[in-house]
PDB file of C-alpha atoms in Angstrom:
ATOM      1  CA  UNK A   3      -1.859 -35.444  -4.069  1.00 68.00           C
ATOM      2  CA  UNK A   4      -4.980 -36.780  -2.368  1.00 81.00           C
ATOM      3  CA  UNK A   5      -8.157 -34.720  -2.726  1.00 88.00           C
ATOM      4  CA  UNK A   6      -8.644 -35.043   1.021  1.00 92.00           C
ATOM      5  CA  UNK A   7      -5.668 -32.732   1.589  1.00 94.00           C
ATOM      6  CA  UNK A   8      -7.129 -29.243   1.343  1.00 94.00           C
ATOM      7  CA  UNK A   9      -5.628 -25.770   1.514  1.00 94.00           C
ATOM      8  CA  UNK A  10      -6.695 -25.596   5.150  1.00 94.00           C
ATOM      9  CA  UNK A  11      -4.661 -28.694   5.977  1.00 94.00           C
ATOM     10  CA  UNK A  12      -1.641 -27.404   4.061  1.00 94.00           C
ATOM     11  CA  UNK A  13      -1.876 -24.064   5.852  1.00 94.00           C
ATOM     12  CA  UNK A  14      -1.727 -25.686   9.277  1.00 95.00           C
ATOM     13  CA  UNK A  15       1.290 -27.866   8.540  1.00 93.00           C
ATOM     14  CA  UNK A  16       2.170 -31.501   9.181  1.00 95.00           C
ATOM     15  CA  UNK A  17       3.502 -33.384  12.203  1.00 96.00           C
ATOM     16  CA  UNK A  18       5.795 -36.371  11.663  1.00 96.00           C
ATOM     17  CA  UNK A  19       5.626 -38.765  14.611  1.00 94.00           C
ATOM     18  CA  UNK A  20       8.747 -40.914  15.010  1.00 93.00           C
ATOM     19  CA  UNK A  21       8.968 -43.733  17.568  1.00 91.00           C
ATOM     20  CA  UNK A  22      10.880 -46.935  18.209  1.00 89.00           C
ATOM     21  CA  UNK A  23       9.980 -49.189  21.113  1.00 85.00           C
ATOM     22  CA  UNK A  24      13.318 -49.871  22.826  1.00 84.00           C
ATOM     23  CA  UNK A  25      16.821 -48.368  23.073  1.00 83.00           C
ATOM     24  CA  UNK A  26      18.070 -51.527  21.348  1.00 81.00           C
ATOM     25  CA  UNK A  27      15.891 -50.781  18.324  1.00 84.00           C
ATOM     26  CA  UNK A  28      17.131 -47.187  18.270  1.00 85.00           C
ATOM     27  CA  UNK A  29      20.715 -48.449  18.179  1.00 82.00           C
ATOM     28  CA  UNK A  30      20.318 -51.442  15.897  1.00 81.00           C
ATOM     29  CA  UNK A  31      17.339 -50.752  13.621  1.00 82.00           C
ATOM     30  CA  UNK A  32      18.412 -47.654  11.745  1.00 86.00           C
ATOM     31  CA  UNK A  33      16.363 -48.472   8.636  1.00 89.00           C
ATOM     32  CA  UNK A  34      13.030 -48.166  10.474  1.00 87.00           C
ATOM     33  CA  UNK A  35      14.058 -44.800  11.894  1.00 90.00           C
ATOM     34  CA  UNK A  36      15.276 -43.655   8.472  1.00 92.00           C
ATOM     35  CA  UNK A  37      11.905 -44.534   6.912  1.00 92.00           C
ATOM     36  CA  UNK A  38      10.069 -42.586   9.585  1.00 93.00           C
ATOM     37  CA  UNK A  39      12.198 -39.467   9.171  1.00 93.00           C
ATOM     38  CA  UNK A  40      11.712 -39.741   5.388  1.00 94.00           C
ATOM     39  CA  UNK A  41       8.019 -39.001   5.936  1.00 94.00           C
ATOM     40  CA  UNK A  42       9.029 -35.343   6.254  1.00 94.00           C
ATOM     41  CA  UNK A  43      10.015 -35.363   2.573  1.00 94.00           C
ATOM     42  CA  UNK A  44       6.704 -37.043   1.693  1.00 93.00           C
ATOM     43  CA  UNK A  45       4.850 -34.288   3.548  1.00 94.00           C
ATOM     44  CA  UNK A  46       6.719 -31.550   1.696  1.00 94.00           C
ATOM     45  CA  UNK A  47       6.038 -33.320  -1.599  1.00 93.00           C
ATOM     46  CA  UNK A  48       2.327 -33.306  -0.727  1.00 92.00           C
ATOM     47  CA  UNK A  49       2.486 -29.513  -0.347  1.00 93.00           C
ATOM     48  CA  UNK A  50       3.063 -28.988   3.384  1.00 95.00           C
ATOM     49  CA  UNK A  51       5.464 -26.123   4.050  1.00 93.00           C
ATOM     50  CA  UNK A  52       5.510 -26.267   7.846  1.00 94.00           C
ATOM     51  CA  UNK A  53       6.693 -29.766   8.799  1.00 95.00           C
ATOM     52  CA  UNK A  54       7.456 -30.590  12.441  1.00 95.00           C
ATOM     53  CA  UNK A  55       9.227 -33.802  13.477  1.00 95.00           C
ATOM     54  CA  UNK A  56       8.259 -35.180  16.889  1.00 95.00           C
ATOM     55  CA  UNK A  57      10.851 -37.754  17.940  1.00 92.00           C
ATOM     56  CA  UNK A  58      10.947 -37.479  21.739  1.00 93.00           C
ATOM     57  CA  UNK A  59       9.574 -41.023  22.038  1.00 91.00           C
ATOM     58  CA  UNK A  60      12.509 -42.851  20.477  1.00 91.00           C
ATOM     59  CA  UNK A  61      13.194 -45.849  22.716  1.00 88.00           C
ATOM     60  CA  UNK A  62       9.760 -45.731  24.393  1.00 88.00           C
ATOM     61  CA  UNK A  63       7.087 -48.409  24.169  1.00 85.00           C
ATOM     62  CA  UNK A  64       3.682 -47.580  22.711  1.00 78.00           C
ATOM     63  CA  UNK A  65       1.883 -50.090  24.952  1.00 78.00           C
ATOM     64  CA  UNK A  66       0.530 -47.337  27.198  1.00 74.00           C
ATOM     65  CA  UNK A  67       2.553 -48.487  30.223  1.00 77.00           C
ATOM     66  CA  UNK A  68       5.278 -45.891  29.721  1.00 81.00           C
ATOM     67  CA  UNK A  69       5.054 -42.105  29.586  1.00 87.00           C
ATOM     68  CA  UNK A  70       5.423 -40.708  26.069  1.00 90.00           C
ATOM     69  CA  UNK A  71       6.131 -36.959  26.049  1.00 92.00           C
ATOM     70  CA  UNK A  72       6.252 -36.930  22.257  1.00 92.00           C
ATOM     71  CA  UNK A  73       2.753 -38.383  21.973  1.00 93.00           C
ATOM     72  CA  UNK A  74       1.450 -35.842  24.492  1.00 93.00           C
ATOM     73  CA  UNK A  75       3.103 -33.075  22.491  1.00 94.00           C
ATOM     74  CA  UNK A  76       1.427 -34.375  19.328  1.00 94.00           C
ATOM     75  CA  UNK A  77      -2.005 -34.544  21.000  1.00 94.00           C
ATOM     76  CA  UNK A  78      -1.589 -30.994  22.326  1.00 94.00           C
ATOM     77  CA  UNK A  79      -0.639 -29.694  18.871  1.00 94.00           C
ATOM     78  CA  UNK A  80      -3.696 -31.383  17.319  1.00 95.00           C
ATOM     79  CA  UNK A  81      -5.949 -29.856  20.002  1.00 94.00           C
ATOM     80  CA  UNK A  82      -4.438 -26.427  19.356  1.00 93.00           C
ATOM     81  CA  UNK A  83      -5.449 -26.692  15.696  1.00 93.00           C
ATOM     82  CA  UNK A  84      -1.901 -26.166  14.404  1.00 94.00           C
ATOM     83  CA  UNK A  85      -1.602 -29.591  12.743  1.00 95.00           C
ATOM     84  CA  UNK A  86      -3.338 -30.325   9.466  1.00 95.00           C
ATOM     85  CA  UNK A  87      -2.020 -33.869   9.099  1.00 96.00           C
ATOM     86  CA  UNK A  88      -0.291 -36.443  11.261  1.00 95.00           C
ATOM     87  CA  UNK A  89       2.204 -38.621   9.381  1.00 95.00           C
ATOM     88  CA  UNK A  90       3.254 -42.024  10.705  1.00 92.00           C
ATOM     89  CA  UNK A  91       4.885 -45.077   9.157  1.00 89.00           C
ATOM     90  CA  UNK A  92       2.105 -47.325  10.530  1.00 85.00           C
ATOM     91  CA  UNK A  93      -0.544 -47.380  13.251  1.00 79.00           C
ATOM     92  CA  UNK A  94       1.724 -49.169  15.727  1.00 80.00           C
ATOM     93  CA  UNK A  95       4.131 -46.213  15.708  1.00 86.00           C
ATOM     94  CA  UNK A  96       1.414 -43.909  17.046  1.00 88.00           C
ATOM     95  CA  UNK A  97       0.072 -46.346  19.658  1.00 85.00           C
ATOM     96  CA  UNK A  98      -0.018 -49.997  20.622  1.00 84.00           C
ATOM     97  CA  UNK A  99      -3.089 -49.643  22.824  1.00 85.00           C
ATOM     98  CA  UNK A 100      -6.666 -48.736  21.990  1.00 83.00           C
ATOM     99  CA  UNK A 101      -6.948 -45.984  24.583  1.00 86.00           C
ATOM    100  CA  UNK A 102      -4.211 -43.767  23.112  1.00 88.00           C
ATOM    101  CA  UNK A 103      -5.101 -44.637  19.518  1.00 89.00           C
ATOM    102  CA  UNK A 104      -8.826 -43.841  19.738  1.00 90.00           C
ATOM    103  CA  UNK A 105      -8.143 -40.753  21.849  1.00 91.00           C
ATOM    104  CA  UNK A 106      -5.885 -39.376  19.109  1.00 92.00           C
ATOM    105  CA  UNK A 107      -8.388 -40.265  16.387  1.00 93.00           C
ATOM    106  CA  UNK A 108     -11.144 -38.455  18.323  1.00 94.00           C
ATOM    107  CA  UNK A 109      -8.940 -35.388  18.647  1.00 94.00           C
ATOM    108  CA  UNK A 110      -8.118 -35.463  14.933  1.00 94.00           C
ATOM    109  CA  UNK A 111     -11.826 -35.708  14.096  1.00 95.00           C
ATOM    110  CA  UNK A 112     -12.662 -32.710  16.278  1.00 95.00           C
ATOM    111  CA  UNK A 113      -9.803 -30.622  14.877  1.00 95.00           C
ATOM    112  CA  UNK A 114     -10.245 -31.721  11.259  1.00 94.00           C
ATOM    113  CA  UNK A 115      -6.748 -33.249  11.164  1.00 95.00           C
ATOM    114  CA  UNK A 116      -5.832 -35.980   8.691  1.00 95.00           C
ATOM    115  CA  UNK A 117      -3.914 -39.158   9.514  1.00 95.00           C
ATOM    116  CA  UNK A 118      -1.525 -40.187   6.749  1.00 94.00           C
ATOM    117  CA  UNK A 119       0.559 -43.336   6.397  1.00 91.00           C
ATOM    118  CA  UNK A 120       2.178 -44.998   3.342  1.00 89.00           C
ATOM    119  CA  UNK A 121      -1.113 -46.818   2.637  1.00 88.00           C
ATOM    120  CA  UNK A 122      -3.279 -43.752   2.295  1.00 91.00           C
ATOM    121  CA  UNK A 123      -4.850 -40.563   3.633  1.00 94.00           C
ATOM    122  CA  UNK A 124      -7.543 -40.878   6.298  1.00 94.00           C
ATOM    123  CA  UNK A 125     -10.010 -38.252   7.467  1.00 95.00           C
ATOM    124  CA  UNK A 126     -11.375 -39.317  10.896  1.00 94.00           C
ATOM    125  CA  UNK A 127     -14.520 -37.292  10.228  1.00 94.00           C
ATOM    126  CA  UNK A 128     -15.495 -39.707   7.451  1.00 95.00           C
ATOM    127  CA  UNK A 129     -17.214 -42.913   8.566  1.00 93.00           C
ATOM    128  CA  UNK A 130     -15.289 -45.262   6.268  1.00 94.00           C
ATOM    129  CA  UNK A 131     -11.920 -43.713   7.117  1.00 93.00           C
ATOM    130  CA  UNK A 132     -12.705 -43.825  10.825  1.00 93.00           C
ATOM    131  CA  UNK A 133     -13.605 -47.519  10.472  1.00 93.00           C
ATOM    132  CA  UNK A 134     -10.290 -48.256   8.743  1.00 92.00           C
ATOM    133  CA  UNK A 135      -8.353 -46.343  11.383  1.00 91.00           C
ATOM    134  CA  UNK A 136     -10.177 -48.249  14.119  1.00 90.00           C
ATOM    135  CA  UNK A 137      -9.263 -51.561  12.477  1.00 90.00           C
ATOM    136  CA  UNK A 138      -5.625 -50.519  12.162  1.00 89.00           C
ATOM    137  CA  UNK A 139      -5.498 -49.606  15.837  1.00 86.00           C
ATOM    138  CA  UNK A 140      -7.184 -52.851  16.901  1.00 88.00           C
ATOM    139  CA  UNK A 141      -4.799 -54.929  14.780  1.00 87.00           C
ATOM    140  CA  UNK A 142      -1.808 -53.090  16.238  1.00 84.00           C
ATOM    141  CA  UNK A 143      -2.992 -53.746  19.791  1.00 83.00           C
ATOM    142  CA  UNK A 144      -3.676 -57.410  18.988  1.00 85.00           C
ATOM    143  CA  UNK A 145      -0.246 -57.787  17.397  1.00 83.00           C
ATOM    144  CA  UNK A 146       1.417 -56.556  20.590  1.00 80.00           C
ATOM    145  CA  UNK A 147      -0.587 -59.027  22.689  1.00 84.00           C
ATOM    146  CA  UNK A 148       0.311 -61.827  20.270  1.00 87.00           C
ATOM    147  CA  UNK A 149       4.016 -60.975  20.411  1.00 82.00           C
ATOM    148  CA  UNK A 150       3.890 -60.886  24.209  1.00 84.00           C
ATOM    149  CA  UNK A 151       2.105 -64.255  24.325  1.00 89.00           C
ATOM    150  CA  UNK A 152       4.680 -65.833  22.015  1.00 88.00           C
ATOM    151  CA  UNK A 153       7.477 -64.478  24.171  1.00 86.00           C
ATOM    152  CA  UNK A 154       5.935 -65.910  27.344  1.00 89.00           C
ATOM    153  CA  UNK A 155       5.417 -69.310  25.733  1.00 90.00           C
ATOM    154  CA  UNK A 156       9.015 -69.356  24.489  1.00 87.00           C
ATOM    155  CA  UNK A 157      10.274 -68.382  27.954  1.00 85.00           C
ATOM    156  CA  UNK A 158       8.193 -71.069  29.668  1.00 88.00           C
ATOM    157  CA  UNK A 159       9.377 -73.679  27.154  1.00 89.00           C
ATOM    158  CA  UNK A 160      13.011 -72.856  27.910  1.00 85.00           C
ATOM    159  CA  UNK A 161      12.290 -73.008  31.639  1.00 83.00           C
ATOM    160  CA  UNK A 162      10.744 -76.486  31.307  1.00 86.00           C
ATOM    161  CA  UNK A 163      13.868 -77.671  29.483  1.00 84.00           C
ATOM    162  CA  UNK A 164      16.142 -76.053  32.065  1.00 77.00           C
ATOM    163  CA  UNK A 165      17.628 -73.719  29.444  1.00 79.00           C
ATOM    164  CA  UNK A 166      16.180 -70.396  30.598  1.00 82.00           C
ATOM    165  CA  UNK A 167      18.752 -67.674  31.152  1.00 81.00           C
ATOM    166  CA  UNK A 168      17.778 -64.494  32.951  1.00 80.00           C
ATOM    167  CA  UNK A 169      19.467 -61.497  34.512  1.00 78.00           C
ATOM    168  CA  UNK A 170      21.074 -62.464  37.794  1.00 81.00           C
ATOM    169  CA  UNK A 171      21.494 -60.180  40.819  1.00 80.00           C
ATOM    170  CA  UNK A 172      24.936 -58.729  41.560  1.00 80.00           C
ATOM    171  CA  UNK A 173      27.342 -61.347  42.833  1.00 81.00           C
ATOM    172  CA  UNK A 174      26.099 -64.207  40.638  1.00 83.00           C
ATOM    173  CA  UNK A 175      26.873 -65.392  37.124  1.00 83.00           C
ATOM    174  CA  UNK A 176      26.079 -68.243  34.748  1.00 83.00           C
ATOM    175  CA  UNK A 177      28.668 -70.960  34.460  1.00 83.00           C
ATOM    176  CA  UNK A 178      29.577 -72.678  31.191  1.00 79.00           C
ATOM    177  CA  UNK A 179      27.485 -75.638  32.362  1.00 79.00           C
ATOM    178  CA  UNK A 180      24.422 -73.397  32.693  1.00 77.00           C
ATOM    179  CA  UNK A 181      24.436 -73.270  36.490  1.00 82.00           C
ATOM    180  CA  UNK A 182      24.148 -70.239  38.744  1.00 84.00           C
ATOM    181  CA  UNK A 183      27.391 -69.631  40.603  1.00 85.00           C
ATOM    182  CA  UNK A 184      28.954 -67.012  42.851  1.00 84.00           C
ATOM    183  CA  UNK A 185      30.886 -64.405  40.875  1.00 84.00           C
ATOM    184  CA  UNK A 186      34.547 -65.469  40.493  1.00 86.00           C
ATOM    185  CA  UNK A 187      35.589 -61.958  41.525  1.00 85.00           C
ATOM    186  CA  UNK A 188      36.720 -62.559  45.128  1.00 88.00           C
ATOM    187  CA  UNK A 189      35.777 -59.092  46.318  1.00 88.00           C
ATOM    188  CA  UNK A 190      32.241 -59.500  45.001  1.00 88.00           C
ATOM    189  CA  UNK A 191      31.943 -63.052  46.339  1.00 87.00           C
ATOM    190  CA  UNK A 192      33.145 -61.995  49.797  1.00 90.00           C
ATOM    191  CA  UNK A 193      30.538 -59.215  49.906  1.00 88.00           C
ATOM    192  CA  UNK A 194      27.738 -61.656  49.074  1.00 87.00           C
ATOM    193  CA  UNK A 195      28.901 -64.217  51.665  1.00 89.00           C
ATOM    194  CA  UNK A 196      29.152 -61.471  54.253  1.00 91.00           C
ATOM    195  CA  UNK A 197      25.520 -60.485  53.649  1.00 89.00           C
ATOM    196  CA  UNK A 198      24.448 -64.108  53.983  1.00 89.00           C
ATOM    197  CA  UNK A 199      26.245 -64.408  57.312  1.00 92.00           C
ATOM    198  CA  UNK A 200      24.745 -61.182  58.606  1.00 91.00           C
ATOM    199  CA  UNK A 201      21.248 -62.170  57.520  1.00 91.00           C
ATOM    200  CA  UNK A 202      21.517 -65.464  59.417  1.00 92.00           C
ATOM    201  CA  UNK A 203      22.846 -63.546  62.431  1.00 91.00           C
ATOM    202  CA  UNK A 204      20.319 -60.676  62.422  1.00 91.00           C
ATOM    203  CA  UNK A 205      17.335 -62.486  60.858  1.00 89.00           C
ATOM    204  CA  UNK A 206      16.017 -59.471  58.943  1.00 88.00           C
ATOM    205  CA  UNK A 207      16.903 -57.858  55.619  1.00 87.00           C
ATOM    206  CA  UNK A 208      16.162 -54.437  57.125  1.00 88.00           C
ATOM    207  CA  UNK A 209      18.571 -55.070  59.986  1.00 91.00           C
ATOM    208  CA  UNK A 210      21.228 -56.115  57.474  1.00 90.00           C
ATOM    209  CA  UNK A 211      20.575 -52.896  55.582  1.00 90.00           C
ATOM    210  CA  UNK A 212      20.875 -50.757  58.719  1.00 91.00           C
ATOM    211  CA  UNK A 213      24.050 -52.583  59.731  1.00 92.00           C
ATOM    212  CA  UNK A 214      25.614 -52.095  56.289  1.00 89.00           C
ATOM    213  CA  UNK A 215      24.716 -48.388  56.303  1.00 89.00           C
ATOM    214  CA  UNK A 216      26.102 -47.823  59.772  1.00 90.00           C
ATOM    215  CA  UNK A 217      29.301 -49.655  58.842  1.00 90.00           C
ATOM    216  CA  UNK A 218      29.730 -47.482  55.735  1.00 89.00           C
ATOM    217  CA  UNK A 219      29.921 -50.475  53.416  1.00 89.00           C
ATOM    218  CA  UNK A 220      29.707 -50.401  49.644  1.00 89.00           C
ATOM    219  CA  UNK A 221      27.995 -53.264  47.837  1.00 87.00           C
ATOM    220  CA  UNK A 222      28.234 -54.461  44.236  1.00 86.00           C
ATOM    221  CA  UNK A 223      25.704 -53.277  41.658  1.00 83.00           C
ATOM    222  CA  UNK A 224      25.716 -54.292  37.994  1.00 78.00           C
ATOM    223  CA  UNK A 225      25.604 -51.512  35.428  1.00 76.00           C
ATOM    224  CA  UNK A 226      24.486 -52.825  32.043  1.00 71.00           C
ATOM    225  CA  UNK A 227      24.351 -51.355  28.565  1.00 66.00           C
ATOM    226  CA  UNK A 228      23.626 -52.881  25.194  1.00 55.00           C
ATOM    227  CA  UNK A 229      27.013 -54.532  24.773  1.00 59.00           C
ATOM    228  CA  UNK A 230      28.561 -55.121  28.196  1.00 65.00           C
ATOM    229  CA  UNK A 231      28.141 -54.877  31.942  1.00 72.00           C
ATOM    230  CA  UNK A 232      30.421 -53.878  34.786  1.00 78.00           C
ATOM    231  CA  UNK A 233      30.397 -53.954  38.575  1.00 81.00           C
ATOM    232  CA  UNK A 234      30.087 -50.682  40.491  1.00 84.00           C
ATOM    233  CA  UNK A 235      30.362 -50.290  44.258  1.00 88.00           C
ATOM    234  CA  UNK A 236      27.719 -48.158  45.951  1.00 87.00           C
ATOM    235  CA  UNK A 237      26.312 -47.656  49.466  1.00 88.00           C
ATOM    236  CA  UNK A 238      23.261 -49.882  50.117  1.00 85.00           C
ATOM    237  CA  UNK A 239      19.835 -48.274  49.629  1.00 79.00           C
ATOM    238  CA  UNK A 240      16.299 -49.613  49.420  1.00 73.00           C
ATOM    239  CA  UNK A 241      15.839 -48.109  45.970  1.00 61.00           C
ATOM    240  CA  UNK A 242      19.144 -49.337  44.588  1.00 46.00           C
ATOM    241  CA  UNK A 243      19.673 -52.718  42.996  1.00 44.00           C
ATOM    242  CA  UNK A 244      22.853 -53.267  44.990  1.00 43.00           C
ATOM    243  CA  UNK A 245      20.990 -53.865  48.266  1.00 45.00           C
ATOM    244  CA  UNK A 246      17.625 -55.064  46.922  1.00 44.00           C
ATOM    245  CA  UNK A 247      19.094 -57.885  44.865  1.00 45.00           C
ATOM    246  CA  UNK A 248      21.596 -59.066  47.458  1.00 47.00           C
ATOM    247  CA  UNK A 249      19.034 -58.850  50.261  1.00 45.00           C
ATOM    248  CA  UNK A 250      16.530 -60.896  48.260  1.00 45.00           C
ATOM    249  CA  UNK A 251      19.251 -63.450  47.541  1.00 47.00           C
ATOM    250  CA  UNK A 252      20.058 -63.655  51.245  1.00 44.00           C
ATOM    251  CA  UNK A 253      16.394 -64.124  52.159  1.00 44.00           C
ATOM    252  CA  UNK A 254      16.130 -67.042  49.737  1.00 46.00           C
ATOM    253  CA  UNK A 255      19.371 -68.685  50.842  1.00 44.00           C
TER     254      UNK A 255
END
C-alpha cells in the first residue's frame, strides 16, 4: 500500500468513477467497463472499507459538451469531505477537457483527497503530483483534439473521393451505386413527393408545416439504434426530425 494513503483517507472511503464515451462503447467494449469496475476490488485491497461506484456517466462524453451527472456527484462528494480517494482507470475517464479536470484536482487538493489510477497514487497537495496530474489532463485533452482532427480529415478525404456516406433524412436511402435515392417504400416516397409539391405551391416551409398539421397528416421519421433502423409515422412538429428533415429537403429541391 502506498504511504500516501493514510488512516484519514481510509476512513473517508473511496469513489470509483466509471465512464464510457458513447452508447456503442457501453454495448461493444465490455472489457474497458470490466477494468473500471475492477477498481473497486483494488480499493478494498488498499484498505478502503467504504467503496462507492459512480457509473451514471456510462455512454456520456467527457469533452465537456454534455452534462455528466456522475461527475457532478463525484465533485459534490469530494467537496463534502466524504471521499478519501478517487479511483479511475486513466485521466481521460474523469475528463477530456481541462476545465473539468483542473476543477476536480483543485477540489481534491482542498479536501485532501487522493487521485489513484493503475500508474500510481497522486496527492494534489504535493507539487510534483499536481504537475503529473496536470500533464495527464493536458495529454487527455490533446488526445481528444487529435482524434477529432483525424476523423475530420478522414471524412473530408472520403468526400473528395465521392465515397462519403452520412445519415440521410427520412425518405431517402443510399443505392448500391452509392447514390442518394428516394426510399423504395411507396408510402414514404409519396409523402416526400407530396411535401415537395406543397412547398412549390406554398413557397414556405412554415406554410407546409401548418398545412400538414391542419390536414392531420403523419410523416415518416427514422428511429435508429445500434443495429437497425425503422420508419415511424408521426405528426409533423418543428422539434421532430420527421418535419425538420423533410422540410429541409424540400427547401433544397
